[in-house]
Backbone as CSV, one residue per row, in Angstrom:
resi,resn,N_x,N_y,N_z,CA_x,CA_y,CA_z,C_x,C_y,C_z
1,UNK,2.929,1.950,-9.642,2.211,3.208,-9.607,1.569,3.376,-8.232
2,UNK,1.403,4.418,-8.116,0.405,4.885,-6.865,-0.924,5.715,-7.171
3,UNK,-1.766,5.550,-6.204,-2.966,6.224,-5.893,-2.659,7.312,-5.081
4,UNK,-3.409,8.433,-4.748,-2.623,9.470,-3.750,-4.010,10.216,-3.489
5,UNK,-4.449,10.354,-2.159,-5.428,11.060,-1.645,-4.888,11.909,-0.346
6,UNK,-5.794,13.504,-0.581,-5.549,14.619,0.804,-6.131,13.950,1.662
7,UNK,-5.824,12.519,2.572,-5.705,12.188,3.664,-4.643,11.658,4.466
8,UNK,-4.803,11.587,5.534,-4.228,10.916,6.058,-4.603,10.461,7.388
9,UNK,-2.998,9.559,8.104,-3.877,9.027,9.683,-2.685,8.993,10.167
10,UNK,-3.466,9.414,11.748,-2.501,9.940,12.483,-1.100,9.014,13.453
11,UNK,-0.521,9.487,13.037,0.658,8.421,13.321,0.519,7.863,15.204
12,UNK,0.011,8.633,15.927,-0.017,8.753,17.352,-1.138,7.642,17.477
13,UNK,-2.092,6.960,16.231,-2.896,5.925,16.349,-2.638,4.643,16.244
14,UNK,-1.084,4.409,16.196,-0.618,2.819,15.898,0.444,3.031,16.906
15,UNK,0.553,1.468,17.046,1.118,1.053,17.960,2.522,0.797,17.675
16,UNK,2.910,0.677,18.413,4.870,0.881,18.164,5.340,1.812,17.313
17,UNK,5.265,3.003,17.043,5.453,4.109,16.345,6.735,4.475,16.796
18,UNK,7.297,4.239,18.476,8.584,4.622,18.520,9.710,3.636,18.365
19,UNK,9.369,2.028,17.436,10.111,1.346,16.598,10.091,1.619,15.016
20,UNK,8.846,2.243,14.708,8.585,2.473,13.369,8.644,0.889,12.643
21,UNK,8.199,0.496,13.616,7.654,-1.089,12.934,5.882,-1.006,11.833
22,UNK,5.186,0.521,12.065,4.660,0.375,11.064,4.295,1.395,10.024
23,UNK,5.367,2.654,10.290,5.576,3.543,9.392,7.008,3.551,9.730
24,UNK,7.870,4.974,9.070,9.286,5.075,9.456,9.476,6.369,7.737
25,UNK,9.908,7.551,8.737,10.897,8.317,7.573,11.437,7.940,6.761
26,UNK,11.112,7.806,5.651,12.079,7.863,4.319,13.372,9.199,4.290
27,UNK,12.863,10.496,4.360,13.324,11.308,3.861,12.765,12.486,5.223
28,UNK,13.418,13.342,5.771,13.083,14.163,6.663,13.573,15.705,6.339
29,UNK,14.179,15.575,5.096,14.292,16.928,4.258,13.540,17.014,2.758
30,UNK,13.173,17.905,2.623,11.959,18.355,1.259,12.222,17.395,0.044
31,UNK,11.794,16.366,0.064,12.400,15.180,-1.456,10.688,16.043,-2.493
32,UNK,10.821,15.402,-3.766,10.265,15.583,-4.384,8.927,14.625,-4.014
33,UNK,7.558,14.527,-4.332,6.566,13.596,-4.193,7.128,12.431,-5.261
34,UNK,7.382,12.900,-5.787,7.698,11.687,-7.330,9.061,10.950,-6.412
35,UNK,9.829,11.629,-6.309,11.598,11.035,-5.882,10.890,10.184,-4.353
36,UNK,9.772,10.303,-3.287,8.810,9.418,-2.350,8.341,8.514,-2.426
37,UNK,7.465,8.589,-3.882,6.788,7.240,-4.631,7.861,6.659,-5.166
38,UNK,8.922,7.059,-5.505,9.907,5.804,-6.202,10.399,5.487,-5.368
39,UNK,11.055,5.699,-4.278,11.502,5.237,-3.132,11.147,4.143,-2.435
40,UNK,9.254,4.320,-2.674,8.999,3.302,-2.167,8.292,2.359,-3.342
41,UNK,8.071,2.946,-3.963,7.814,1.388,-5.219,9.326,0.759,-5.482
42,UNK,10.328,0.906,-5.025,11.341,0.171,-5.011,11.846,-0.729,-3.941
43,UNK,10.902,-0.369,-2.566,10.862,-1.269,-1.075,9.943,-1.955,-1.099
44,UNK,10.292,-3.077,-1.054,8.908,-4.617,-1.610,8.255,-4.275,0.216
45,UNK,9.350,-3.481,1.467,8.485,-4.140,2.467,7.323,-2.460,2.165
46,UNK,7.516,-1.234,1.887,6.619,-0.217,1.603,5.412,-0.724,1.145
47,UNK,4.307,0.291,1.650,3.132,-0.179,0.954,2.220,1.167,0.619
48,UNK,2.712,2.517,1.425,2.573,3.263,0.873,2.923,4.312,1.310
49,UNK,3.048,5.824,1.209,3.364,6.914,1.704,2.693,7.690,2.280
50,UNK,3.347,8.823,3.107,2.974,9.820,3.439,3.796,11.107,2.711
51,UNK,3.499,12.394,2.342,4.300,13.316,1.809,4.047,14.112,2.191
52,UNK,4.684,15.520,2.514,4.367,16.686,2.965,5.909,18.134,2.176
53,UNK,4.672,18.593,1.564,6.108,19.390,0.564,6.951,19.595,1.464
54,UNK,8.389,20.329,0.905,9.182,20.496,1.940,9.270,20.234,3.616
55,UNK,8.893,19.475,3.444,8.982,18.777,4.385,9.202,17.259,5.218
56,UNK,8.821,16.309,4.589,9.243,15.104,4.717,8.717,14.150,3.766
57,UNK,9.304,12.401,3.742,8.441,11.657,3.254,8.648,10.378,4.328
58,UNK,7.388,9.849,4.479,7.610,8.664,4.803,7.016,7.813,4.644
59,UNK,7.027,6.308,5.149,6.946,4.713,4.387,5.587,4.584,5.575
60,UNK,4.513,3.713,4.725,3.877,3.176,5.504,3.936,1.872,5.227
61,UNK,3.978,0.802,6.743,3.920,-0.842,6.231,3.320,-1.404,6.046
62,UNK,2.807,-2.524,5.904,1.730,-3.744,6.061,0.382,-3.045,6.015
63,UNK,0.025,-2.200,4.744,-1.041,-1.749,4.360,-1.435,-0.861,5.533
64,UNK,-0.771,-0.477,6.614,-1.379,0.914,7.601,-1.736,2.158,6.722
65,UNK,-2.531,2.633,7.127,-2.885,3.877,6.749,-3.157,3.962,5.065
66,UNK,-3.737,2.420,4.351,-4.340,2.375,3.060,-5.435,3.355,2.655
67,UNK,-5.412,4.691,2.777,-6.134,5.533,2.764,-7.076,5.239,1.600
68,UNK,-6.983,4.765,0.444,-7.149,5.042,-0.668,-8.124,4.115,-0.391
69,UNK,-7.883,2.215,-0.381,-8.463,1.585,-0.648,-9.438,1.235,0.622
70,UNK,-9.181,1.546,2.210,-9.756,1.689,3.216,-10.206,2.732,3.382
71,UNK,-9.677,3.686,3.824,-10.013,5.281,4.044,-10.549,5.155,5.425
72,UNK,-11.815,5.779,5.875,-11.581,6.089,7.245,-11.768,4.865,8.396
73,UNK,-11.777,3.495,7.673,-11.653,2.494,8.776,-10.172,2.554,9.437
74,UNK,-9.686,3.275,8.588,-7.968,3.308,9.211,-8.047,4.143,10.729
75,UNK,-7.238,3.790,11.427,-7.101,4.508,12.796,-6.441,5.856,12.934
76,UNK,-7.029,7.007,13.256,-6.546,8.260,12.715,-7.024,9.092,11.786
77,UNK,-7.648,8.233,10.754,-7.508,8.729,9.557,-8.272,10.346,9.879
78,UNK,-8.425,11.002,8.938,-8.417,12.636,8.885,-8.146,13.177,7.460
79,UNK,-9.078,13.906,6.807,-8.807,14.808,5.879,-7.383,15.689,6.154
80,UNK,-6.406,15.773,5.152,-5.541,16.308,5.486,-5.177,16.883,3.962
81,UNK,-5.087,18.994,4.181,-4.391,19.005,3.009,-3.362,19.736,2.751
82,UNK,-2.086,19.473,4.048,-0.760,19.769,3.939,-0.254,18.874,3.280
83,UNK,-0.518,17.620,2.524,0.047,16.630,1.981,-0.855,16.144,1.275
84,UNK,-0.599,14.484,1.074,-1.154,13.422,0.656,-0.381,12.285,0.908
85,UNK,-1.092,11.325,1.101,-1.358,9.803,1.219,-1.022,8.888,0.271
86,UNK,-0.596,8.268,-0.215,-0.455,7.604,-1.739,-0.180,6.025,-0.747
87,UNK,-0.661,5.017,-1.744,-1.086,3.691,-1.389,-0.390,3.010,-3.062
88,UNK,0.226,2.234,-2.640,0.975,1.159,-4.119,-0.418,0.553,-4.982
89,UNK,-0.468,0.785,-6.254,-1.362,-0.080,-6.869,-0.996,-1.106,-7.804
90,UNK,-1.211,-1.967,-8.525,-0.904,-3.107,-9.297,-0.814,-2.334,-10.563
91,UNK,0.854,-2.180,-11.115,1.841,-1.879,-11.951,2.671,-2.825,-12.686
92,UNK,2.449,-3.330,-13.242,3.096,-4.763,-13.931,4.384,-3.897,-14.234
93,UNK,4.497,-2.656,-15.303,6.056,-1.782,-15.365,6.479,-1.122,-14.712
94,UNK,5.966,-1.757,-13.376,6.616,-0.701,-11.822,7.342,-1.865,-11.470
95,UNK,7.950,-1.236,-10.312,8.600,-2.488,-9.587,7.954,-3.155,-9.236
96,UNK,6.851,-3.409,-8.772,5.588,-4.549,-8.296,5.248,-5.464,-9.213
97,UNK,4.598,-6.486,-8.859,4.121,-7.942,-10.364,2.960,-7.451,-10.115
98,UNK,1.953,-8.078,-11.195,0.781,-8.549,-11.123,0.679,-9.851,-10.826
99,UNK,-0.100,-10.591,-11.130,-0.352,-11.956,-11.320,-1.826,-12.306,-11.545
100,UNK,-2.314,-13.299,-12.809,-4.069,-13.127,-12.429,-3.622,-14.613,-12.644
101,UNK,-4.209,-15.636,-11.721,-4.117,-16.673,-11.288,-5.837,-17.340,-11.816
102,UNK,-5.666,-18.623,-12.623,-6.664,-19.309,-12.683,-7.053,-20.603,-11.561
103,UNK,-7.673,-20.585,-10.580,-7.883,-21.644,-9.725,-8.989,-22.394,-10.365
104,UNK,-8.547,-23.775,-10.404,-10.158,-24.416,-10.685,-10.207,-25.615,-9.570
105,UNK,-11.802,-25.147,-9.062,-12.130,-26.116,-7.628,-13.198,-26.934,-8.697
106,UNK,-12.688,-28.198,-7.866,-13.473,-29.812,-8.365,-14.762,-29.566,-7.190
107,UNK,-15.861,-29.738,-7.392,-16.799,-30.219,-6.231,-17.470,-31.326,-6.477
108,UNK,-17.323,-32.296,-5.388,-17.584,-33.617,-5.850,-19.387,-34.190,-4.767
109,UNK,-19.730,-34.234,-5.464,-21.112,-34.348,-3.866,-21.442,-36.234,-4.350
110,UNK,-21.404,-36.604,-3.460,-22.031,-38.312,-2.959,-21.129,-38.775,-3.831
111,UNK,-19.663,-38.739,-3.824,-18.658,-39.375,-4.739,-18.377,-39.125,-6.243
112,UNK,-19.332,-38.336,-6.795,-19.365,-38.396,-8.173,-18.871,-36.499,-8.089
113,UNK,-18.001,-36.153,-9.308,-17.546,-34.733,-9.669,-19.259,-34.126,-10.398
114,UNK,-19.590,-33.428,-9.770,-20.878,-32.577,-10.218,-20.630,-31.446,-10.782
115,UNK,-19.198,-30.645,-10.942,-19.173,-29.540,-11.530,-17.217,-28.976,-11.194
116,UNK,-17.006,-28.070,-12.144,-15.663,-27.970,-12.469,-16.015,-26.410,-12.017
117,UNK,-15.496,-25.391,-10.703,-15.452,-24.233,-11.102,-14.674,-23.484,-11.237
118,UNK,-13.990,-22.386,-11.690,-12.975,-21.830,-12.140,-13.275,-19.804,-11.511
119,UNK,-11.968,-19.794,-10.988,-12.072,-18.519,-10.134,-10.900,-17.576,-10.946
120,UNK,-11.103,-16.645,-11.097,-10.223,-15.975,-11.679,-9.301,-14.895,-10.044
121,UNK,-8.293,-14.899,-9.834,-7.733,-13.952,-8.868,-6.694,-12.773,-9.142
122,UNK,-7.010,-11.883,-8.899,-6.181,-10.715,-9.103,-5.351,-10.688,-7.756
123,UNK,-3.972,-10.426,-8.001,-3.144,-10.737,-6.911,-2.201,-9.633,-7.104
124,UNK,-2.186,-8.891,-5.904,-0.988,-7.531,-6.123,-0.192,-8.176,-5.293
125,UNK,1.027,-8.428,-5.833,2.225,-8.702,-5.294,3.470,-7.507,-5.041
126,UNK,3.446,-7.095,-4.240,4.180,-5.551,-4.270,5.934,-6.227,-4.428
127,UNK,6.263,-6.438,-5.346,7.712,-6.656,-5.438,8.247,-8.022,-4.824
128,UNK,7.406,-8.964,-4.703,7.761,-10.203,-3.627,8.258,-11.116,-4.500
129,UNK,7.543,-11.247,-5.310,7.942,-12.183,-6.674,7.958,-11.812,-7.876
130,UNK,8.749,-11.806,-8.750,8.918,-11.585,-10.519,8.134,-12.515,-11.114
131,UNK,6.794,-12.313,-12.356,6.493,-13.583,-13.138,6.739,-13.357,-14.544
């Protein structure tokens, strides 16, 4: 699933933009917003979109332009409402896993175990691994 907010950030604020090493067109003719988000909940390297009706869609990578869950620490960022922004969220019946991971740390002080603690972790795995 996705989150989707009227922002966005401006592509002219990251670096290598003319490799598209950290966004890159999906679609440069009018796709649907829905036919965008599946596109990229099906690219484990996607992390989230940009959309603009008739007009384009494209991939953002390695969490750039996480509008949703960053918002304006992103570089660029800007209210925008020719579109929206959409960011991947933790979908266990999407293409993405969950995973909630039990860690338990031993702490041992002057040789002797003084206490057992147990961390619970929520882990969004965007499509990297099946559990």
């Amino acid at each position: 699933d996705m989150e989707c907010e009227a922002e966005a950030c401006g592509w002219g604020s990251y670096s290598n933009v003319a490799d598209h090493s950290e966004w890159g067109y999906y679609s440069q003719s009018g796709i649907s917003r829905e036919a965008c988000q599946e596109a990229c909940l099906q690219n484990s390297a996607c992390t989230g979109i940009e959309w603009k009706e008739d007009d384009y869609c494209s991939f953002w990578y390695d969490q750039n332009c996480a509008v949703v869950s960053k918002g304006d620490d992103q570089p660029g960022w800007h209210v925008w409402n020719a579109g929206v922004t959409c960011e991947k969220i933790c979908n266990p019946s999407g293409s993405e896993s969950c995973a909630t991971w039990l860690l338990t740390v031993t702490v041992t002080v002057s040789g002797t175990v003084s206490s057992n603690i147990s961390i619970l972790c929520l882990i969004m795995l965007a499509g990297l691994f099946t559990f």
